[in-house]
Short mmCIF file of C-alpha atoms in Angstrom, two decimals:
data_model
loop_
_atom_site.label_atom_id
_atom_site.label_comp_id
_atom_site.label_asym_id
_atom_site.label_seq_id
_atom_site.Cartn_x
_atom_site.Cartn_y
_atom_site.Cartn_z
CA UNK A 16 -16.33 -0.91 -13.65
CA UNK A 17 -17.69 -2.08 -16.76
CA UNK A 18 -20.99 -1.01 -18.01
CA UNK A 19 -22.92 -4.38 -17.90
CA UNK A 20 -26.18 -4.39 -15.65
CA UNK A 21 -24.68 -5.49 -12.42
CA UNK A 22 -25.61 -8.93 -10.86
CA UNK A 23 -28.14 -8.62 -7.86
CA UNK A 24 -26.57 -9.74 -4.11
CA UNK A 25 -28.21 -13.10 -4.56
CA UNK A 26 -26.11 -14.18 -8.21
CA UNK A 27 -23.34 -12.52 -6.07
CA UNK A 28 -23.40 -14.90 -3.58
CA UNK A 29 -24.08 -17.68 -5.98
CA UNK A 30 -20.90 -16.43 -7.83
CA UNK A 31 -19.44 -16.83 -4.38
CA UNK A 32 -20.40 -20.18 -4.13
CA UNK A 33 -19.21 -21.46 -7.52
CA UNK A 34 -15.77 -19.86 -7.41
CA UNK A 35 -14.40 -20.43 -3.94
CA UNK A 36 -11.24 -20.69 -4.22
CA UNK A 37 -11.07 -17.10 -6.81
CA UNK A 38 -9.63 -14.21 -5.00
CA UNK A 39 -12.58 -11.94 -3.73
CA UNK A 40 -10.94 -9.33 -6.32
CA UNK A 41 -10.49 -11.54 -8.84
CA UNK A 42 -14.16 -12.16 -8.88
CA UNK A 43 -15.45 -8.93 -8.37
CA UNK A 44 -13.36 -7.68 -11.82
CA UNK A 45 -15.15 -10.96 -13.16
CA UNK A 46 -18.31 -9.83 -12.31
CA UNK A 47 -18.22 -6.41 -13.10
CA UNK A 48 -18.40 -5.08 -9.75
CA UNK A 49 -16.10 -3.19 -7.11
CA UNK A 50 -15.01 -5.61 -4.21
CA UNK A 51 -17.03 -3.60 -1.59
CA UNK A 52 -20.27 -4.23 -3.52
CA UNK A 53 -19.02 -8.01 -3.27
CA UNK A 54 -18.59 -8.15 0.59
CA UNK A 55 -21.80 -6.29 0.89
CA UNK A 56 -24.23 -9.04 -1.20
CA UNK A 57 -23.14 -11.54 2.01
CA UNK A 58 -24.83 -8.66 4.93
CA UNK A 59 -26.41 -10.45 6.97
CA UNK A 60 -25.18 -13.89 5.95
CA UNK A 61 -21.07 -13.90 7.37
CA UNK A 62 -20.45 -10.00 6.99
CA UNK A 63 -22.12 -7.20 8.74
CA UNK A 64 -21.63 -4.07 7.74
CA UNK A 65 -19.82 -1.75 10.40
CA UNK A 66 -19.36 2.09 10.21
CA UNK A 67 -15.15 3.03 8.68
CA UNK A 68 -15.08 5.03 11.94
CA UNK A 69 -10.69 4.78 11.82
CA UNK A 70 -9.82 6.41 15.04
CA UNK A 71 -12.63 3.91 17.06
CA UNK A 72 -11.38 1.29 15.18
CA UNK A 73 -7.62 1.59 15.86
CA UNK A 74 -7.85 2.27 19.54
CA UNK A 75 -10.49 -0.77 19.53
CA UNK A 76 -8.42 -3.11 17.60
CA UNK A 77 -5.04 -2.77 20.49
CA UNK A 78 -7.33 -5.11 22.46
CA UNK A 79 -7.17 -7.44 20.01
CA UNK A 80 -3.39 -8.16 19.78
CA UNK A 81 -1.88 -10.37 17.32
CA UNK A 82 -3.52 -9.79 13.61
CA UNK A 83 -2.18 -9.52 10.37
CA UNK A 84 -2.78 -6.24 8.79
CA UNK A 85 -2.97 -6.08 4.67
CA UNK A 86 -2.97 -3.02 2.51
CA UNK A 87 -2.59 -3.17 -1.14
CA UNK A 88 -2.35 -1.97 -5.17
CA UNK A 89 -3.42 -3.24 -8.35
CA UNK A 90 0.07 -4.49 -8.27
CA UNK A 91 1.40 -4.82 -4.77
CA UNK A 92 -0.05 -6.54 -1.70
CA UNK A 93 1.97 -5.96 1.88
CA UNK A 94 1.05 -8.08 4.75
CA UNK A 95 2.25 -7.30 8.22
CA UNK A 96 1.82 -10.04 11.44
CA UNK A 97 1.94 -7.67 14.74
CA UNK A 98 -0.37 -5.97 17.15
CA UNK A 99 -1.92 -2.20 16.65
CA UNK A 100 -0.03 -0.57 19.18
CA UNK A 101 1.35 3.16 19.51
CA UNK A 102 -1.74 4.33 17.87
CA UNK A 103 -1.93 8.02 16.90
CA UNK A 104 -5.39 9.19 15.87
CA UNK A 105 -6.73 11.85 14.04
CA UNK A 106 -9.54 13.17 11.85
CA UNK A 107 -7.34 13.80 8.67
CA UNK A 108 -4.47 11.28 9.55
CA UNK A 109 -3.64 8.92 11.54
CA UNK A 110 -1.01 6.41 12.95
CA UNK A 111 -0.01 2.96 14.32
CA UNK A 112 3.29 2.96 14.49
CA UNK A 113 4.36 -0.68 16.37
CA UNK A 114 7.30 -2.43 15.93
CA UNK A 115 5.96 -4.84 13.15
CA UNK A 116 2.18 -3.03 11.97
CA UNK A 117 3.25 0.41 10.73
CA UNK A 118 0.78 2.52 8.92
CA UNK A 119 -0.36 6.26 7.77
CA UNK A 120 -4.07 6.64 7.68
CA UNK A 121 -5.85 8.79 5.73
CA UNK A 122 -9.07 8.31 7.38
CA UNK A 123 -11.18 10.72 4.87
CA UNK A 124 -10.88 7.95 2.26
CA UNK A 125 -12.12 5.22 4.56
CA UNK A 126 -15.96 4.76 2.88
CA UNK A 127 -17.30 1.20 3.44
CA UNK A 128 -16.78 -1.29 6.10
CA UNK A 129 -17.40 -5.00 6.69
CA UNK A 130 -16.71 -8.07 9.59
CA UNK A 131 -16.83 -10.26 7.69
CA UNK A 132 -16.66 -14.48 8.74
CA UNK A 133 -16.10 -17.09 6.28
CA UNK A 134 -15.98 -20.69 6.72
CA UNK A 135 -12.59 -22.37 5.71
CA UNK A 136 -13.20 -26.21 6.20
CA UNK A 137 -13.93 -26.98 10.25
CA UNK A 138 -12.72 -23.35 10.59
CA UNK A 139 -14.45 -19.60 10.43
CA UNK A 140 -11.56 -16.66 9.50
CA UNK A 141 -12.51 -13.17 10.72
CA UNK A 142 -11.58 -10.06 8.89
CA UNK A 143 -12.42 -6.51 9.25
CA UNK A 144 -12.48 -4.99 5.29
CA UNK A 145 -12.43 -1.74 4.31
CA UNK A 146 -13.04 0.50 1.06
CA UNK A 147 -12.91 3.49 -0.19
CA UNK A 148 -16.10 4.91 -2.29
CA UNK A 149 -15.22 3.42 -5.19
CA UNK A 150 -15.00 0.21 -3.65
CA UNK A 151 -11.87 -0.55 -3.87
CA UNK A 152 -9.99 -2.15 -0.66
CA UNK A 153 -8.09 0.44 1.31
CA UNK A 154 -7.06 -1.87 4.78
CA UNK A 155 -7.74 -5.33 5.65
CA UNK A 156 -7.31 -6.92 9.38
CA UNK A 157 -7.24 -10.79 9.35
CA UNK A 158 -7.51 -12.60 12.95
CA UNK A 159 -5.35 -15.19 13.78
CA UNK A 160 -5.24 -17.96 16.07
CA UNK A 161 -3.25 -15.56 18.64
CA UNK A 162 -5.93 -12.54 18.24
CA UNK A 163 -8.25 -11.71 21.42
CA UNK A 164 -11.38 -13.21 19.93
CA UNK A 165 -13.32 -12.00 23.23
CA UNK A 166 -11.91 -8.15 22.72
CA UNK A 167 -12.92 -8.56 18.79
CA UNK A 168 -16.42 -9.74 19.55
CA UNK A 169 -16.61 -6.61 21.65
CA UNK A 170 -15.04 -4.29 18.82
CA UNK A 171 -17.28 -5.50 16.00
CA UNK A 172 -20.84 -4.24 17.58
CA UNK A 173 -19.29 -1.34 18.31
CA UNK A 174 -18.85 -0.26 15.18
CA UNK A 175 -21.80 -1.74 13.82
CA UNK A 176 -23.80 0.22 11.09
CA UNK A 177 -27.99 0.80 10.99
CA UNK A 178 -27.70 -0.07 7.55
CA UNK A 179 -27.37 -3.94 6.55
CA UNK A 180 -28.75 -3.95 3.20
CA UNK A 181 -26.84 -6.39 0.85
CA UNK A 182 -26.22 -3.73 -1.25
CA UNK A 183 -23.50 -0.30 -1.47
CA UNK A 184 -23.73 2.57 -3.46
CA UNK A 185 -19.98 2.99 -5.14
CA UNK A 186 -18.93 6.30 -7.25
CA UNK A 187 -16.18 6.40 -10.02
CA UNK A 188 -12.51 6.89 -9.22
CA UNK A 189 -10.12 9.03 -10.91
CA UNK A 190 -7.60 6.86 -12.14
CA UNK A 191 -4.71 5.74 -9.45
CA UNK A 192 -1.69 7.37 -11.21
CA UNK A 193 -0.50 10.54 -10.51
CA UNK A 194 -1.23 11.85 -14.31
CA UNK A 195 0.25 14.62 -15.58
CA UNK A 196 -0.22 18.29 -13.99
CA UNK A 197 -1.97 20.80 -15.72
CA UNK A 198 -0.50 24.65 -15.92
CA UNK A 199 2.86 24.04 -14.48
CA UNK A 200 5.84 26.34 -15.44
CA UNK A 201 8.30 25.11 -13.27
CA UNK A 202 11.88 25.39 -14.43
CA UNK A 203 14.61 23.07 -14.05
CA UNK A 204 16.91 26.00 -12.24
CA UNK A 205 13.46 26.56 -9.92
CA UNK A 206 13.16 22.98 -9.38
CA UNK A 207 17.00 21.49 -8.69
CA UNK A 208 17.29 25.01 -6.41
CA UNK A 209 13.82 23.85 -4.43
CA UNK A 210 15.65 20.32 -3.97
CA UNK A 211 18.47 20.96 -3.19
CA UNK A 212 17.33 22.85 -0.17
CA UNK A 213 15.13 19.79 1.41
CA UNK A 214 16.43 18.93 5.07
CA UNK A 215 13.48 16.14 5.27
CA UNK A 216 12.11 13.97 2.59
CA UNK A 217 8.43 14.58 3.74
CA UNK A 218 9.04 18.21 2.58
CA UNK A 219 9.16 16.60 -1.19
CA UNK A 220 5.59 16.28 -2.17
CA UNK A 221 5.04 20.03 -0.57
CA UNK A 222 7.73 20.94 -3.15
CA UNK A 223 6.04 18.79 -6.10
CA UNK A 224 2.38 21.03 -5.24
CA UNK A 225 4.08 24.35 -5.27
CA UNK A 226 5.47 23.75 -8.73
CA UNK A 227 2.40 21.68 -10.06
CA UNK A 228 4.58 18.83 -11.33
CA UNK A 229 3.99 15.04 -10.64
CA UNK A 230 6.61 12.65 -8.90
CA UNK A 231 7.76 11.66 -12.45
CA UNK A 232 7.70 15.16 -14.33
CA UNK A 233 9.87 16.05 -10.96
CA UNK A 234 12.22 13.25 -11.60
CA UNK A 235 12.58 13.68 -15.09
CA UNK A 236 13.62 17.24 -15.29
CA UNK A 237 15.61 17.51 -12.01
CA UNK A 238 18.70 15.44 -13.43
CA UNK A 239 20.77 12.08 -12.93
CA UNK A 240 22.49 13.86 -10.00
CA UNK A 241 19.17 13.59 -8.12
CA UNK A 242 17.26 11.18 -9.85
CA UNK A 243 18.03 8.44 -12.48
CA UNK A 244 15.91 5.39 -14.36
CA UNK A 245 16.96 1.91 -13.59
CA UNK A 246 16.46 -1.15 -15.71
CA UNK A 247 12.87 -2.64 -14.31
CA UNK A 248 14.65 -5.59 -13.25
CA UNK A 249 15.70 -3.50 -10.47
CA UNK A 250 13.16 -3.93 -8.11
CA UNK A 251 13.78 -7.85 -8.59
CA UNK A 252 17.95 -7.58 -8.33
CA UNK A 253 17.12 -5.28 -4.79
CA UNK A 254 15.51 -7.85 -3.15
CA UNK A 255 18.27 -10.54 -4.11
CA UNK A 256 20.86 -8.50 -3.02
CA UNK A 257 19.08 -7.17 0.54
CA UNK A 258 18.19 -10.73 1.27
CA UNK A 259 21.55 -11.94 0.89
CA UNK A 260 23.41 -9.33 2.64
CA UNK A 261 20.78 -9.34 5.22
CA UNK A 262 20.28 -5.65 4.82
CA UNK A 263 17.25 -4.13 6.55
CA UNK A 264 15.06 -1.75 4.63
CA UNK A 265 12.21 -0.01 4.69
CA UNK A 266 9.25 -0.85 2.37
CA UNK A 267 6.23 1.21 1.49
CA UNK A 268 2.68 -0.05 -0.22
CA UNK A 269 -0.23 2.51 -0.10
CA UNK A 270 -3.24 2.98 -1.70
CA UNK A 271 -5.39 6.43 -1.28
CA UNK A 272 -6.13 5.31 1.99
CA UNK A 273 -3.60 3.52 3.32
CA UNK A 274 0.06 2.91 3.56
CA UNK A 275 1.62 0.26 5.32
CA UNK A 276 5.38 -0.21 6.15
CA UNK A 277 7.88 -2.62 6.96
CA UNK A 278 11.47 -2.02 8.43
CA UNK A 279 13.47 -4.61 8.91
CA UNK A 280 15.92 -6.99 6.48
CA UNK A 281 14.19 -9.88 4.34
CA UNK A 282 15.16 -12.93 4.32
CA UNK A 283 13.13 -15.70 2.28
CA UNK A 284 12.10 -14.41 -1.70
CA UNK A 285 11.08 -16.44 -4.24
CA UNK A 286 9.25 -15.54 -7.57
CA UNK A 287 6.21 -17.41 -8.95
CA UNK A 288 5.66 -16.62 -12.57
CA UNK A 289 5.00 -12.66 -12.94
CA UNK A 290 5.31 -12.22 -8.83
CA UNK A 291 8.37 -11.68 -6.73
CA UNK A 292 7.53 -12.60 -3.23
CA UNK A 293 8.73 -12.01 0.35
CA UNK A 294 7.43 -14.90 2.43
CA UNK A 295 9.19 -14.31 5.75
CA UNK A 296 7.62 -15.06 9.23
CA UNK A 297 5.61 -11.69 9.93
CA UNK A 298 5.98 -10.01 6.50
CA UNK A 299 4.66 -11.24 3.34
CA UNK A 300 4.75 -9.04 0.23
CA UNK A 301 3.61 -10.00 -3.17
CA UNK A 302 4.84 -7.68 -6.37
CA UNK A 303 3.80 -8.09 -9.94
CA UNK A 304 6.65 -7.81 -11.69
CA UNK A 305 5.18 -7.55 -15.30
CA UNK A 306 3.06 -4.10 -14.44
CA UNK A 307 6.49 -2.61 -13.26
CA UNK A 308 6.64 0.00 -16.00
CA UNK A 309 9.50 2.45 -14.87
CA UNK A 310 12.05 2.31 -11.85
CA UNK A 311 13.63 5.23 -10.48
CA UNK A 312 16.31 5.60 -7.64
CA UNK A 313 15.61 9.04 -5.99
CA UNK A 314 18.62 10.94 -3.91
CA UNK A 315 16.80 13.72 -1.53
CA UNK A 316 19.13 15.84 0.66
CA UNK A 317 18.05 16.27 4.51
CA UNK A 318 19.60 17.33 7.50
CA UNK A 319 21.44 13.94 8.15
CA UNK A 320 22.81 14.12 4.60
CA UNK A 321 21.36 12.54 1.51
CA UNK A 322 18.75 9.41 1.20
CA UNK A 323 18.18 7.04 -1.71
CA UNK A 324 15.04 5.63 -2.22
CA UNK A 325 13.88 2.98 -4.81
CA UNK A 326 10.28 3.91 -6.17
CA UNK A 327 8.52 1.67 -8.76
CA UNK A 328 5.62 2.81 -11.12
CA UNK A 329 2.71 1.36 -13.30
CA UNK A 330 1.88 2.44 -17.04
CA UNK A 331 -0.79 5.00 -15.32
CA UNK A 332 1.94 7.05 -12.85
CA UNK A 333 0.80 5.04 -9.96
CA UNK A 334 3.47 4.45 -7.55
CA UNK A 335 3.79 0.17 -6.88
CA UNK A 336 6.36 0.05 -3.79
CA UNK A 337 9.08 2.22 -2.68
CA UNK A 338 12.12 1.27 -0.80
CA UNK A 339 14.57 2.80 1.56
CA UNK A 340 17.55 1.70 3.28
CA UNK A 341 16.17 1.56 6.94
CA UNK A 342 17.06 4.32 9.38
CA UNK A 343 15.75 6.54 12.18
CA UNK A 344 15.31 10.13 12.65
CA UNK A 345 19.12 11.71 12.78
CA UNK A 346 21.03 8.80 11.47
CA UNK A 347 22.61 8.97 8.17
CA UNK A 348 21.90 6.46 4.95
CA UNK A 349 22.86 2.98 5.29
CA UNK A 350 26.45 2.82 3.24
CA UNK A 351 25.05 -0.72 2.28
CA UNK A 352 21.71 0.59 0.91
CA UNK A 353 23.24 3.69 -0.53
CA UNK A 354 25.74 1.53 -2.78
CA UNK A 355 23.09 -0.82 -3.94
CA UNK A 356 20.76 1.68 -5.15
CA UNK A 357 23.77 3.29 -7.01
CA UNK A 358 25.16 0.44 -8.52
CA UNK A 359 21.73 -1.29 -10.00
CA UNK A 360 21.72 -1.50 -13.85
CA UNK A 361 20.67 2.31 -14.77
CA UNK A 362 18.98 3.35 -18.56
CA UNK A 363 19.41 6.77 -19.94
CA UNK A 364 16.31 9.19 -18.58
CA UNK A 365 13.81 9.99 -20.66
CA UNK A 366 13.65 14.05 -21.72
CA UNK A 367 10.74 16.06 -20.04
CA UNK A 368 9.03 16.48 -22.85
#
């Protein structure tokens, strides 16, 4: 946020009103404000504000079948079409894990919440928005003509807050890349022994903690037998290449809050000036291209031999997307997958100086 005087709810909602077709983040930057504090100028005219209680929420929302579920980054935005089903709750993470709406909670980060209706033409779209206490969107749920309107109408009061001022209180964030860590004196023997003994790929960022390195001071000292820079047209040249050879993989967007998954092969992509998009029949993703700022193919050993992921950063250390070749617990890596990641136009790494 910028340091101007803020606008009060009412210019919000004039701002609203001018600009209808601008992307509710788009305007918000415009304006000077976080999108939460947005939302929250239209309480008690089309959103209601409704207490980010996850665990009610998820349970609540399998009533409401078909929705499409959106997480996103500054420079990624992952849309899912599917129904929250095999919910998993709890108070530090939780789960949906259905066959098309896959995510990993972290309901801690979960601040602000919002219903919020808005009136498209002869129509009214429904969304459940959510923020974290900077404002910034963690998890969005968007109705569709297939969702249980009855069950949602149910779901919404539920939740609903004491509080319906127009206004929210936001703090500062740190920024969203990983940085660089302070007071670490890992070695590279102490760091390739530590991964070379990893039989699952969750037990990496355990690994990065212990030896107070980030993923890319990791990945930069480890070597190009474990991890090597690709040209940042990678990311682009994957998605060509998995479409074609209809290849299912798995794709990852989070935020602080939120990650959301799809596994599964792609079929229709098609860039629009800086974005590369996915616009396939219940999966949409949308990737800025331009804030791509490194590309790194990652090799982590597990019990089922090696897997190869794809990660993408931003100038701040902020992970964009990663990418997997799609498997299940006890399979080995896709041979497909593994020889793509391999073969994609590689630069020399960077020292870890």
């Amino acid at each position: 946020m910028d340091q101007r005087v803020k606008p009060s709810p009412e210019e919000i909602r004039r701002a609203r009103e001018d600009n209808p077709k601008m992307r509710e983040r788009d305007l918000a930057a415009q304006l000077g404000i976080s999108e939460a504090e947005l939302v929250a100028a239209h309480c008690g005219q089309g959103a209601v504000r409704v207490e980010p209680r996850v665990n009610d929420l998820l349970t609540g929302l399998e009533a409401v079948g078909e929705v499409m579920a959106l997480t996103r980054n500054e420079s990624a935005v992952h849309e899912k079409i599917g129904v929250y089903d095999k919910v998993v709750t709890g108070n530090h993470n939780a789960m949906v894990l259905g066959e098309n709406i896959d995510l990993r909670i972290f309901p801690k980060v979960w601040a602000h919440g919002f219903a919020v209706e808005q009136r498209d033409g002869g129509e009214i779209r429904r969304s459940l928005q959510f923020f974290d206490a900077a404002g910034e969107a963690v998890h969005k749920v968007h109705l569709r003509p297939a969702s249980n309107l009855y069950a949602y109408q149910k779901l919404v009061p539920s939740l609903e807050s004491s509080n319906q001022e127009p206004t929210v209180a936001v703090a500062s964030n740190a920024p969203e890349g990983e940085g660089e860590n302070q007071g670490s004196v890992a070695s590279i023997d102490d760091l390739r022994d530590r991964w070379s003994r990893m039989t699952d790929v969750h037990q990496f960022f355990g690994m990065l903690k212990t030896l107070k390195l980030s993923r890319r001071e990791a990945m930069r000292m480890v070597g190009q037998d474990y991890a090597w820079l690709l040209d940042n047209d990678a990311v682009n040249a994957m998605f060509h290449h998995a479409a074609a050879g209809e290849m299912p993989i798995m794709c990852f967007v989070g935020n602080r809050g939120c990650i959301q998954i799809h596994s599964g092969p792609i079929k229709s992509v098609k860039p629009m000036g800086p974005w590369i998009n996915v616009l396939d029949e219940t999966f949409h993703l949308h990737v800025r291209t331009d804030q791509i700022h490194e590309v790194w193919a990652v090799r982590k050993p597990t019990k089922d031999g090696h897997v190869t992921s794809l990660e993408a950063y931003d100038a701040k250390g902020g992970m964009i997307i990663q990418f997997f070749g799609k498997r299940h617990e006890g399979e080995g890596e896709r041979e497909d997958w593994r020889f793509l990641a391999e073969n994609l136009p590689r630069i020399p790494n960077p020292t870890a100086a």
